[in-house]
mmCIF file of C-alpha atoms and ligand atoms in Angstrom:
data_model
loop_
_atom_site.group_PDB
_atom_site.id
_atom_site.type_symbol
_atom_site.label_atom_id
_atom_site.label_comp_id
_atom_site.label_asym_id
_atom_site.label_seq_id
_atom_site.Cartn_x
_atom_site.Cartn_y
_atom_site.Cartn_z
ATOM 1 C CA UNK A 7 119.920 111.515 69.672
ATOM 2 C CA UNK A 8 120.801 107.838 70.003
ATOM 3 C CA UNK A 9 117.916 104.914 69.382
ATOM 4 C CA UNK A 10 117.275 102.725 71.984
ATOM 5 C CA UNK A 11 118.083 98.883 71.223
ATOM 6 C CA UNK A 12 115.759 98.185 68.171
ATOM 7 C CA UNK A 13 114.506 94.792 70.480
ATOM 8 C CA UNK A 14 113.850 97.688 73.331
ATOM 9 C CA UNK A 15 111.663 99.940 71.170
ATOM 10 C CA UNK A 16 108.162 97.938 71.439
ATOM 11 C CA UNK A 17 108.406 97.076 75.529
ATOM 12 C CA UNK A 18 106.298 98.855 77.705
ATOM 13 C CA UNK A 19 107.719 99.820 80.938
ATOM 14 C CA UNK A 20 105.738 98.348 84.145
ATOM 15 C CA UNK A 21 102.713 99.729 85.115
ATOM 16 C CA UNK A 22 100.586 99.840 88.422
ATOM 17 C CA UNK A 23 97.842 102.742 88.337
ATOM 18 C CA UNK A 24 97.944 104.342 91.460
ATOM 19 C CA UNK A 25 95.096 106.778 92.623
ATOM 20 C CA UNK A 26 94.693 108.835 96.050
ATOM 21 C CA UNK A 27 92.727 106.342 98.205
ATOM 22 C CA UNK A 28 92.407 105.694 101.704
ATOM 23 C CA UNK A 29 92.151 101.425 101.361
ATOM 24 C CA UNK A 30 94.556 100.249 99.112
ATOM 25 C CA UNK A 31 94.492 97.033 98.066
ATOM 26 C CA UNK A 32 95.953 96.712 95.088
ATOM 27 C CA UNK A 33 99.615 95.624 95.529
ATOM 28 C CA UNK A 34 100.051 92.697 97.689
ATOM 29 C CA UNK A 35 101.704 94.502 99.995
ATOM 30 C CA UNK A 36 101.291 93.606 103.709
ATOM 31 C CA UNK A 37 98.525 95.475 105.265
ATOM 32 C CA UNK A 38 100.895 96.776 108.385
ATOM 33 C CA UNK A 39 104.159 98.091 108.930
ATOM 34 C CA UNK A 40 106.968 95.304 110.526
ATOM 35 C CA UNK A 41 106.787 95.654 114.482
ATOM 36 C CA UNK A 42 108.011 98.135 116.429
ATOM 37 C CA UNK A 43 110.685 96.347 118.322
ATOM 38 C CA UNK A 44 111.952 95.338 114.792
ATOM 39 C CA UNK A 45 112.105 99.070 113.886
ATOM 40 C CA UNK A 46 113.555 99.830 116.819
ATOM 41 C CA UNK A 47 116.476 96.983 116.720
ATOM 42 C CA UNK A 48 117.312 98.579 112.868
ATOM 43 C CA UNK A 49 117.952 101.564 114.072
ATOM 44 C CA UNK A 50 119.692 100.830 116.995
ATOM 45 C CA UNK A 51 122.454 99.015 114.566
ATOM 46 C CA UNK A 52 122.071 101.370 112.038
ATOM 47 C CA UNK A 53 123.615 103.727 114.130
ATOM 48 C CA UNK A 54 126.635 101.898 114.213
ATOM 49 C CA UNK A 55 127.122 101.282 110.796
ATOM 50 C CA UNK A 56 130.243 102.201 109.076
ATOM 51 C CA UNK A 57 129.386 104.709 106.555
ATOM 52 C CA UNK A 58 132.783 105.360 104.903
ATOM 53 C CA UNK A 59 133.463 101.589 103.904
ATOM 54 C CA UNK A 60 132.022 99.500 101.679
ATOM 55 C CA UNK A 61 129.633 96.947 102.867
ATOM 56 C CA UNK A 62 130.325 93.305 103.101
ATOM 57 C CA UNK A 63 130.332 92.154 99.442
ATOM 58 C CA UNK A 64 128.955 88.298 100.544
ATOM 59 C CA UNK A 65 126.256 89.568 103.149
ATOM 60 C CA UNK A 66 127.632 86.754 105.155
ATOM 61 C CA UNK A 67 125.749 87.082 107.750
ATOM 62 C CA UNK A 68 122.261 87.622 106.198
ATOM 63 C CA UNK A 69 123.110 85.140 104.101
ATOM 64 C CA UNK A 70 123.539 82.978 107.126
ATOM 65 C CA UNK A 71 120.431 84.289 108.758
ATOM 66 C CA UNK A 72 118.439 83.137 105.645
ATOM 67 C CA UNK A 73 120.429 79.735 105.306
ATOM 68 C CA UNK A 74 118.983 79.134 108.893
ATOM 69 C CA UNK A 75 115.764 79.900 108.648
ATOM 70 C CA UNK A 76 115.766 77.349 105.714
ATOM 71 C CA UNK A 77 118.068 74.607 107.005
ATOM 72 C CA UNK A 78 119.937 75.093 103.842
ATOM 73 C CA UNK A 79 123.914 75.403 103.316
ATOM 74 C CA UNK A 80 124.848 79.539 102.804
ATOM 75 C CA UNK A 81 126.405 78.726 99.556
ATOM 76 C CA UNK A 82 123.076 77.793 98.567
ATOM 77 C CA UNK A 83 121.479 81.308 99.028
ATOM 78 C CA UNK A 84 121.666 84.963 96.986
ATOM 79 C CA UNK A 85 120.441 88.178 97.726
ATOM 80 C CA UNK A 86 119.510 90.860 95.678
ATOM 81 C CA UNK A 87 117.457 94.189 95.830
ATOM 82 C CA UNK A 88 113.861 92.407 95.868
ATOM 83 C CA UNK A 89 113.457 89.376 94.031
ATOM 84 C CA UNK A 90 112.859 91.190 90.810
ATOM 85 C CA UNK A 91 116.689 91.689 90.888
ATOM 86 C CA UNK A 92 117.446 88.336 91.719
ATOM 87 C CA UNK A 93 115.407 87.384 88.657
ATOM 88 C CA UNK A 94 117.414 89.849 86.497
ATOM 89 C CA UNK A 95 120.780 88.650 87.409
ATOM 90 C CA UNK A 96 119.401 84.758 86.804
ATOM 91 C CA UNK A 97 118.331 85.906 83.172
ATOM 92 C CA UNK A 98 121.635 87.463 82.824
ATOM 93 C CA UNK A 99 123.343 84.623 83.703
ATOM 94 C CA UNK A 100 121.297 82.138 82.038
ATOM 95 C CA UNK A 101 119.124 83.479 79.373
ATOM 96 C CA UNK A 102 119.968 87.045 77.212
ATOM 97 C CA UNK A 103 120.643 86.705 73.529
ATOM 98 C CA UNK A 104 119.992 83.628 71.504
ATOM 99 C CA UNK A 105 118.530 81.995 74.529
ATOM 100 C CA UNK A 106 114.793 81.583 75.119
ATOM 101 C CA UNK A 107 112.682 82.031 77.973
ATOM 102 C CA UNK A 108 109.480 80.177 78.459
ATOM 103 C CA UNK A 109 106.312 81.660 80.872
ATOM 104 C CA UNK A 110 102.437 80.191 81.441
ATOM 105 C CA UNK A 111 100.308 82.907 81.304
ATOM 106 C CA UNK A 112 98.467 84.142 82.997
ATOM 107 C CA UNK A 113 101.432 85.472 85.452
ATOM 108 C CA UNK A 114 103.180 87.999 86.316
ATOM 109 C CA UNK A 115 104.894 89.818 83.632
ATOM 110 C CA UNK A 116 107.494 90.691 85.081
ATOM 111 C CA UNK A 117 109.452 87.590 84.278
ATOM 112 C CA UNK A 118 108.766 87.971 80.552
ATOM 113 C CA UNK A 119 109.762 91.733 80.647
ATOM 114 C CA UNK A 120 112.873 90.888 82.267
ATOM 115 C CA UNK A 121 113.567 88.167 80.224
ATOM 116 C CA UNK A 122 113.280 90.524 77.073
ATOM 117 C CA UNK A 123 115.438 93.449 78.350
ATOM 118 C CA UNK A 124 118.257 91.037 78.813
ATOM 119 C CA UNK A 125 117.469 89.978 75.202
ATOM 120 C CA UNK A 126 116.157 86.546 76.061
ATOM 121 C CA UNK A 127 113.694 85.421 73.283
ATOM 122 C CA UNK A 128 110.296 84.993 75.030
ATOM 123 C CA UNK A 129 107.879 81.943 74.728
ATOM 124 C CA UNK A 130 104.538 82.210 76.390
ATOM 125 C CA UNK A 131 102.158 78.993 76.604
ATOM 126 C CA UNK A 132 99.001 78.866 78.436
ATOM 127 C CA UNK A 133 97.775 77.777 81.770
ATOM 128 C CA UNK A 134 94.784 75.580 81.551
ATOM 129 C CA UNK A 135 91.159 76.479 82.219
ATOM 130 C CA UNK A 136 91.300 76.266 85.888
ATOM 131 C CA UNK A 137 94.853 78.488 85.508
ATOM 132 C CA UNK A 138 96.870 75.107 86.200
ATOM 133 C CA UNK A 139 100.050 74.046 84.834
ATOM 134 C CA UNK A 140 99.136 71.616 81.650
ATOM 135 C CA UNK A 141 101.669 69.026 81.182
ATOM 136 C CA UNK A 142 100.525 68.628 77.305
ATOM 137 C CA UNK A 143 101.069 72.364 77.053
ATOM 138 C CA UNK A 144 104.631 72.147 78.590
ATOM 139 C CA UNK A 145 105.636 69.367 76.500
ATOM 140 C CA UNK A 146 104.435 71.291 73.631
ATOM 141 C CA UNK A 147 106.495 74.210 74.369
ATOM 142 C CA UNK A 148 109.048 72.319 75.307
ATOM 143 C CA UNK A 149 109.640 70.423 72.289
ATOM 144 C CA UNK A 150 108.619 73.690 69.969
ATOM 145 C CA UNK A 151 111.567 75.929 71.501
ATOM 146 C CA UNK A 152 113.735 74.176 74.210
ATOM 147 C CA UNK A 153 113.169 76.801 76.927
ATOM 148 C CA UNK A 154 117.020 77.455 78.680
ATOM 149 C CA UNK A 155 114.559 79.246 81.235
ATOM 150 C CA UNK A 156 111.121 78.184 82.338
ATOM 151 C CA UNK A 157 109.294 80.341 85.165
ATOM 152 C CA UNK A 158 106.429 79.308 87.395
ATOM 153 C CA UNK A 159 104.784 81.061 90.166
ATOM 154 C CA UNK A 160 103.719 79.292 93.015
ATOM 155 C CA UNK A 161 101.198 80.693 94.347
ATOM 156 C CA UNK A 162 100.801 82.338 90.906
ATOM 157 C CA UNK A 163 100.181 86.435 90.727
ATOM 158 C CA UNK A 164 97.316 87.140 89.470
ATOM 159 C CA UNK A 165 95.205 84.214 89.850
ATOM 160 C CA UNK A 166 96.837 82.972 93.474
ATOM 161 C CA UNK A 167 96.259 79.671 93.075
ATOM 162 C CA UNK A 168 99.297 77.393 94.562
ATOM 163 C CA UNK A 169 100.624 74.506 91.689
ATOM 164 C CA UNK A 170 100.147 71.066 92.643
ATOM 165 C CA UNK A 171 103.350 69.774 93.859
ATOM 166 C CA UNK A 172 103.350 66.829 90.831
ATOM 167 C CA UNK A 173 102.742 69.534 88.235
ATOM 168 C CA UNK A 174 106.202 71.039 89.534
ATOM 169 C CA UNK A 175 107.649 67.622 89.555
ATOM 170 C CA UNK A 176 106.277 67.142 86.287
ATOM 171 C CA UNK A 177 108.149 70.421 84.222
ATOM 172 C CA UNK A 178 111.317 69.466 86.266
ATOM 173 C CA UNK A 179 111.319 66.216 84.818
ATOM 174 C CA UNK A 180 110.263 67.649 81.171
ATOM 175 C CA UNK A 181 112.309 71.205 80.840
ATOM 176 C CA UNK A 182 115.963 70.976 79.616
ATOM 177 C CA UNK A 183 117.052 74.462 81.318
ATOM 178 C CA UNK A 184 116.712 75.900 84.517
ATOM 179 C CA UNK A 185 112.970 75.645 86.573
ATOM 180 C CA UNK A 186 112.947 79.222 88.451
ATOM 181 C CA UNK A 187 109.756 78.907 91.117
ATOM 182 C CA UNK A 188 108.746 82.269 92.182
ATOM 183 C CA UNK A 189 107.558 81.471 95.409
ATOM 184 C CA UNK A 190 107.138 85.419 96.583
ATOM 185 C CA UNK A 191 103.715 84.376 98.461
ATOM 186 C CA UNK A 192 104.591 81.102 99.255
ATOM 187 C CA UNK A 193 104.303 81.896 103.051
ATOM 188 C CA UNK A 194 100.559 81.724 102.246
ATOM 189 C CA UNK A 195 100.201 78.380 100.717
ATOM 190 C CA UNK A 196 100.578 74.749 101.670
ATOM 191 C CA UNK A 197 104.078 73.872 100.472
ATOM 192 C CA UNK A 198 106.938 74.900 98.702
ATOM 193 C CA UNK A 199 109.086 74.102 95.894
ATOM 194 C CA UNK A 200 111.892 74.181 98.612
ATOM 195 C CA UNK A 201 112.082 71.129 99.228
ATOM 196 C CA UNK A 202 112.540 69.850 96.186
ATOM 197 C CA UNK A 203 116.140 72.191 95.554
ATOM 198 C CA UNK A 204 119.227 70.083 95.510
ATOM 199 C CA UNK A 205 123.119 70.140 94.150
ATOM 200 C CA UNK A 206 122.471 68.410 90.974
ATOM 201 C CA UNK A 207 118.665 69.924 90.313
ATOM 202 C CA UNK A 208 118.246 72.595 88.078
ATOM 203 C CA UNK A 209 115.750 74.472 90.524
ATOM 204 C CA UNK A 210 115.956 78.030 91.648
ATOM 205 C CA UNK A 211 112.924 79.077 94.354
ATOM 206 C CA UNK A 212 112.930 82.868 94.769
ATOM 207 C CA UNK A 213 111.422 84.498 98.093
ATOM 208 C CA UNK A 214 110.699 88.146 99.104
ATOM 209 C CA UNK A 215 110.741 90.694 102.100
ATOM 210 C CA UNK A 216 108.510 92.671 100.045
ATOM 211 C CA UNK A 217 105.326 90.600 101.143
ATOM 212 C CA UNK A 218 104.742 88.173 104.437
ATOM 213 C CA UNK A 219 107.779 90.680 106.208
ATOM 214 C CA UNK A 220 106.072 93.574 105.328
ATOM 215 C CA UNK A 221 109.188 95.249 104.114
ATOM 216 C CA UNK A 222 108.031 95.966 100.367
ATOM 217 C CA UNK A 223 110.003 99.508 100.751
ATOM 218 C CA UNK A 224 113.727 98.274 101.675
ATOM 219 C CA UNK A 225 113.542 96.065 98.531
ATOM 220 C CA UNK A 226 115.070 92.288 99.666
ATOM 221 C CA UNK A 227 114.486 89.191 97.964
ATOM 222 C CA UNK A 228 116.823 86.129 97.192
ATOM 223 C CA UNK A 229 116.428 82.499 95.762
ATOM 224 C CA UNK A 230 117.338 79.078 97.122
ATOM 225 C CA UNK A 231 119.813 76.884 94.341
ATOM 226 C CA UNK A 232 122.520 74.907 93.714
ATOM 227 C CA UNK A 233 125.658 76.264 95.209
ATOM 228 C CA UNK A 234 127.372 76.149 91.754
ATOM 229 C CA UNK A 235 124.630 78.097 90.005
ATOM 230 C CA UNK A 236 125.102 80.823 92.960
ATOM 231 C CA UNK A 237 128.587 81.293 92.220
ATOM 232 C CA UNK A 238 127.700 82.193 88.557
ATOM 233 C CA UNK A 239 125.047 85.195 89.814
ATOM 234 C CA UNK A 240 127.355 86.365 92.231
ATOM 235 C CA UNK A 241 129.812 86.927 88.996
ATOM 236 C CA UNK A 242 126.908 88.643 86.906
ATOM 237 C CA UNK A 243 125.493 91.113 89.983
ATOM 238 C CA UNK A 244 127.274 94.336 90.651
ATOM 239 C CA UNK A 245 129.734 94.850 93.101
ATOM 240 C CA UNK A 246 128.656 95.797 96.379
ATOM 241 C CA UNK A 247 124.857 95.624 95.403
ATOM 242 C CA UNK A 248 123.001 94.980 99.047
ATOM 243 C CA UNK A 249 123.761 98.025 100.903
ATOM 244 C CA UNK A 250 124.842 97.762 104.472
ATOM 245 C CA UNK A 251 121.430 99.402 105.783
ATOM 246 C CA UNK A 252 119.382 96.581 103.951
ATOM 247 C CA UNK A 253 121.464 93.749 105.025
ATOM 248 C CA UNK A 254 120.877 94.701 108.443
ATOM 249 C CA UNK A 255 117.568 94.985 108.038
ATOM 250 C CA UNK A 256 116.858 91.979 106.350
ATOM 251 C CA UNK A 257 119.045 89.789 109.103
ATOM 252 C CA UNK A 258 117.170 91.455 112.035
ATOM 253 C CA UNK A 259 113.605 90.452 110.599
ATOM 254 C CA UNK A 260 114.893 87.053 110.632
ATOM 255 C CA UNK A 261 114.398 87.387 114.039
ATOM 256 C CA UNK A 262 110.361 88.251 114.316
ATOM 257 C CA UNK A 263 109.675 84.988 112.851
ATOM 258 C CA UNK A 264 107.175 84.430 115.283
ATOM 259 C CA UNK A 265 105.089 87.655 114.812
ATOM 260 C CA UNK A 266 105.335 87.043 111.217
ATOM 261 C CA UNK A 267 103.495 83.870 110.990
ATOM 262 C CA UNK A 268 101.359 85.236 113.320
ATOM 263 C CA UNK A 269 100.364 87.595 110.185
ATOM 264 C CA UNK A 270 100.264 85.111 107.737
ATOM 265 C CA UNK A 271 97.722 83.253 110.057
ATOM 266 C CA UNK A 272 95.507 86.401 110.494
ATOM 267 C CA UNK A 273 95.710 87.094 106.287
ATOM 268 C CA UNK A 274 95.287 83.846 105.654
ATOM 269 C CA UNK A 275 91.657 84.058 107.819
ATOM 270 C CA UNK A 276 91.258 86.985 105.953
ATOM 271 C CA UNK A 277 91.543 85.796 103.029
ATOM 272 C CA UNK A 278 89.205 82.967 103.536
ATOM 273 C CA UNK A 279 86.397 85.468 104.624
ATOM 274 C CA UNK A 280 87.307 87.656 101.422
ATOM 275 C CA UNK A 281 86.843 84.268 99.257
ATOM 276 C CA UNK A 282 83.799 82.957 100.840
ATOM 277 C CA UNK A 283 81.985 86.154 101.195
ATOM 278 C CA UNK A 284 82.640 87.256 97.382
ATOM 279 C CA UNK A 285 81.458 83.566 96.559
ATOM 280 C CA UNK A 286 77.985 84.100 98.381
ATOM 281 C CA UNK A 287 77.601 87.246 95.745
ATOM 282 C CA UNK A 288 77.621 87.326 91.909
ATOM 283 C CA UNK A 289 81.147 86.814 91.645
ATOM 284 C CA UNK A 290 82.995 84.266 90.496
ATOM 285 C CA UNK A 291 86.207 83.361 92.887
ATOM 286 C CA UNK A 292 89.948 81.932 92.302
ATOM 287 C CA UNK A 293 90.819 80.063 95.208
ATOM 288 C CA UNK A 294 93.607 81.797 96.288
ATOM 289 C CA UNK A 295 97.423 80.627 98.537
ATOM 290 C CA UNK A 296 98.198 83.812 98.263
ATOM 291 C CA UNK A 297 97.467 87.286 100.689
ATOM 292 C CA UNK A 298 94.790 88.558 97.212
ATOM 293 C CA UNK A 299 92.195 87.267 95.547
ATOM 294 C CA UNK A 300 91.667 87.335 91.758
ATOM 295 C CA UNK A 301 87.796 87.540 91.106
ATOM 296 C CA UNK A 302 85.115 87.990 87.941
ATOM 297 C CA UNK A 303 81.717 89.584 88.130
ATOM 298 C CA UNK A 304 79.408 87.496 86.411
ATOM 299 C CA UNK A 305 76.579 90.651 85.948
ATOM 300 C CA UNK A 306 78.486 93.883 86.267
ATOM 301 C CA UNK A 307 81.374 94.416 83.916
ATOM 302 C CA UNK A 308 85.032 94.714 85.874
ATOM 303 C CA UNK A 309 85.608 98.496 84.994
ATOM 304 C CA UNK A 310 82.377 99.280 86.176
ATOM 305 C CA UNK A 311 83.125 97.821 89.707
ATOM 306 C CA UNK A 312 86.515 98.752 89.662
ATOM 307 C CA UNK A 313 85.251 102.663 89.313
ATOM 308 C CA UNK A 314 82.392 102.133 91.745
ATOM 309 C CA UNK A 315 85.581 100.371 94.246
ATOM 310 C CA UNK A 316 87.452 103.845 93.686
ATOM 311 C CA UNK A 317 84.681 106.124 94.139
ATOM 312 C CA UNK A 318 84.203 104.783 98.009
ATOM 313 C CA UNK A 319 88.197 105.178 97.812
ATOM 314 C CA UNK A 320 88.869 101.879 97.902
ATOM 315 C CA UNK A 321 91.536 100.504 95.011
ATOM 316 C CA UNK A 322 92.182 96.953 93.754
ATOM 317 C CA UNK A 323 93.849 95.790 90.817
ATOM 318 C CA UNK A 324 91.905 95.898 87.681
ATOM 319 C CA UNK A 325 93.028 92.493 85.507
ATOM 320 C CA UNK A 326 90.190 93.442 82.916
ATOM 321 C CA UNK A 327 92.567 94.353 80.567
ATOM 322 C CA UNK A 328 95.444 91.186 80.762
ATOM 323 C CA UNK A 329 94.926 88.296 78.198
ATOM 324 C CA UNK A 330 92.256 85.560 79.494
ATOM 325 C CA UNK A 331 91.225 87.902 82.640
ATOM 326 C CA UNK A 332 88.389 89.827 81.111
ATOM 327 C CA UNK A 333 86.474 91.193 83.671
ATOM 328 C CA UNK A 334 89.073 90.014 86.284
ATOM 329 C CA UNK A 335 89.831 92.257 89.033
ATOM 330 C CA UNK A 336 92.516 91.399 92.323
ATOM 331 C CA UNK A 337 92.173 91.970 96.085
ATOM 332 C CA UNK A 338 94.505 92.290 98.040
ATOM 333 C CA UNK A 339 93.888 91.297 101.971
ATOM 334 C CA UNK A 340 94.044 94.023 103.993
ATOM 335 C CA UNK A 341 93.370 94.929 107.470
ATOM 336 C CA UNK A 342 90.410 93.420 109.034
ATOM 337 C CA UNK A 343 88.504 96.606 108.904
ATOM 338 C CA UNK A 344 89.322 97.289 105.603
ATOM 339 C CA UNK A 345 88.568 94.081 103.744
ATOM 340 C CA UNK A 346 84.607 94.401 106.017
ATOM 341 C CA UNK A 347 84.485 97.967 103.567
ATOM 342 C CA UNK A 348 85.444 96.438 100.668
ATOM 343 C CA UNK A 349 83.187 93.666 100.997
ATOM 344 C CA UNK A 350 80.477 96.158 102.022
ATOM 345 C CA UNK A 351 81.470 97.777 99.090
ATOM 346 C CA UNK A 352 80.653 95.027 96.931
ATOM 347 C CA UNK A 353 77.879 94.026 98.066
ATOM 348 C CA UNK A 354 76.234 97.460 97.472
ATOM 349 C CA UNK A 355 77.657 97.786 93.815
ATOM 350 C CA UNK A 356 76.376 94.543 92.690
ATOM 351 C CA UNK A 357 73.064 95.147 93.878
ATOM 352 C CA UNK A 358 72.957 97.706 91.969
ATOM 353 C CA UNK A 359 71.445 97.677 88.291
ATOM 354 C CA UNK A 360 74.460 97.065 85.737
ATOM 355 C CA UNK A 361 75.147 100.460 83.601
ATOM 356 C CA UNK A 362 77.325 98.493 80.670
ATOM 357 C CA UNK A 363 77.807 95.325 79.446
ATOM 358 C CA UNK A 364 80.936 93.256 80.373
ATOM 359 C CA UNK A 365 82.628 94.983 77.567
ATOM 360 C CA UNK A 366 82.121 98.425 78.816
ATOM 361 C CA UNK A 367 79.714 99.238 76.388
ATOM 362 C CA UNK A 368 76.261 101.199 77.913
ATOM 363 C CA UNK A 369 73.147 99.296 78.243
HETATM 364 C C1 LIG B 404 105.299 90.938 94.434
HETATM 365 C C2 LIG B 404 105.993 89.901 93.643
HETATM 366 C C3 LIG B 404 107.372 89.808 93.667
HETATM 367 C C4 LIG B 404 108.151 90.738 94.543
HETATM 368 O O1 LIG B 404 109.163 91.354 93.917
HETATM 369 P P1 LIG B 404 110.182 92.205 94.795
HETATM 370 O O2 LIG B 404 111.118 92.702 93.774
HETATM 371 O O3 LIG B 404 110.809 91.251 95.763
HETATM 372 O O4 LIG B 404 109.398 93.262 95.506
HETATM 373 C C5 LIG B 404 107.981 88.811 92.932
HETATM 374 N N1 LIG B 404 107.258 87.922 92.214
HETATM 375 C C6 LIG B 404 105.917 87.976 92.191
HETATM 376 C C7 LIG B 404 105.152 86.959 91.435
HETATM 377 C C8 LIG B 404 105.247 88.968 92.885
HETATM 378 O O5 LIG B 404 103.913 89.048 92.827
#
């Protein structure tokens, strides 16, 4: 049998535990389907899609669509399937062997896992104590290994706290290579990188259906960037990538703008009674621009609530276990009814007598 790339051997794949529950709240995902009269406009053009052919290789129109709803030039805009794939083909294009990628942790790993299956050369620095950007720490890994790549997420997954617009100013003043701003709950926040994209900046702001359009299954994402720099991924990606069915898709929910901030409003309450509630309890709270909360029990240890979370079937994402998030754990806002359990559920399990020690040990 063949070996896998030597540089492949010591990755672990991605991993999000999933257990039979009836509240789930443990992947960001919006809490309800798109509306029906979006559903029902998909299928109505599905119907007439032409099977036998191709699709169109630009997506000009849902590039269009997306160019709109941004006031930005088309040429300025590619799609891919999610925005994990628009971050591949970037790190193909601009990072892969000999190159090196820099991250803040903590993040979201994907953009270091990426980055190392195209053979990129990781660097990962450190957020600050309150999870900030720290402009000594960027110039530090800036002048240690001249990043070609440097990723931030605004808001940032896990902790969901939205960058301050001068820290972002800041790396794009101090990074030699390419800024990519994963803005993939940015619908949630206060501002966006956006505005900062231009010809000559070397900004990329990636977005995703996966979240605010509640369309995490049909996998649609795309960035905002200098026309030039588009060119380059649309030489990388593969041929005929965005099937017909998606593009459609992703165009038409263009059009439920309305309903969809709508949503964002109603998470966004949410999210504020999620954070204020935990706060009144023995919890220590992230503020949060995103649609989750990242949380620490200052008792109980994180596993312990985690279980107690499952055994009233309710799941959120356990963060014990990721560097600098001991104890951590991640909500994600649900429905109205369902974030009233979980809260319910908490307060219950933290009345409750601790059974082991923040490191899991038994008292
Ligand atoms: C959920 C998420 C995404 C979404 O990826 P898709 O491939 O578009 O589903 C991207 N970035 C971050 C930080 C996320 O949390």
């Amino acid at each position: 049998m063949i070996s896998v790339r030597p540089d492949l051997r010591a990755l672990d794949g991605y991993h999000s535990p999933q257990v039979d529950v009836r509240v789930r709240l443990n992947t960001n995902e919006s809490p309800e389907p798109p509306p029906p009269a979006f559903r029902d406009a998909v299928a109505a053009e599905v119907s007439r899609v032409a099977w036998h052919r191709y699709p169109d290789r630009a997506a000009t129109e849902l590039r269009a669509a997306i160019a709109d709803s941004h006031d930005v030039d088309p040429a300025m805009v590619f799609v891919a399937n999610g925005s994990n794939e628009v971050l591949q083909t970037v790190l193909l294009a601009y990072a892969g062997p000999g190159r090196t990628v820099a991250t803040f942790a903590p993040t979201y790993q994907m953009h270091g896992h990426i980055a190392r299956v195209t053979g990129a050369q990781v660097v990962e620095g450190e957020r600050a104590a309150d999870f900030t950007l720290d402009p000594a720490e960027v110039d530090r890994v800036v002048a240690e290994s001249q990043p070609h790549v440097v990723f931030l997420t605004s808001p940032n997954n896990p902790t969901g706290l939205a960058e301050p617009v001068d820290r972002v100013r800041q790396l794009l003043a101090s990074v030699p290579g390419l800024v990519v701003v994963d803005e993939a709950y940015a619908q949630f926040a206060d501002w966006t990188a956006l505005d900062l994209v231009g010809e000559d900046v070397p900004l990329v702001v990636t977005r995703t259906f996966s979240k605010t359009w509640s369309m995490a299954a049909a996998r649609l994402g795309y960035l905002i960037g200098p026309a030039a720099l588009v060119a380059e991924l649309e030489k990388v990606v593969l041929p005929y990538h965005l099937d017909a069915v998606k593009q459609v898709a992703g165009r038409l929910a263009l059009r439920f703008s309305a309903e969809m901030d709508a949503r964002v409003k109603q998470i966004v309450a949410e999210r504020e009674r999620i954070s204020t509630d935990l706060a009144a309890l023995d919890v220590d709270v992230v503020p949060s621009g995103a649609n989750f909360v990242l949380f620490r029990p200052r008792r109980h240890a994180g596993r312990e609530i985690w279980q107690g979370l499952v055994d009233r079937s309710i799941l959120v994402r356990d963060c014990s276990g990721w560097p600098r998030l001991d104890n951590c754990l991640r909500v994600t806002v649900g429905t109205t009814a369902e974030n009233t359990e979980f809260l319910d559920a908490m307060r219950a399990l933290l009345a409750l007598p601790p059974t082991t020690d923040e490191n899991g040990a038994s008292r």
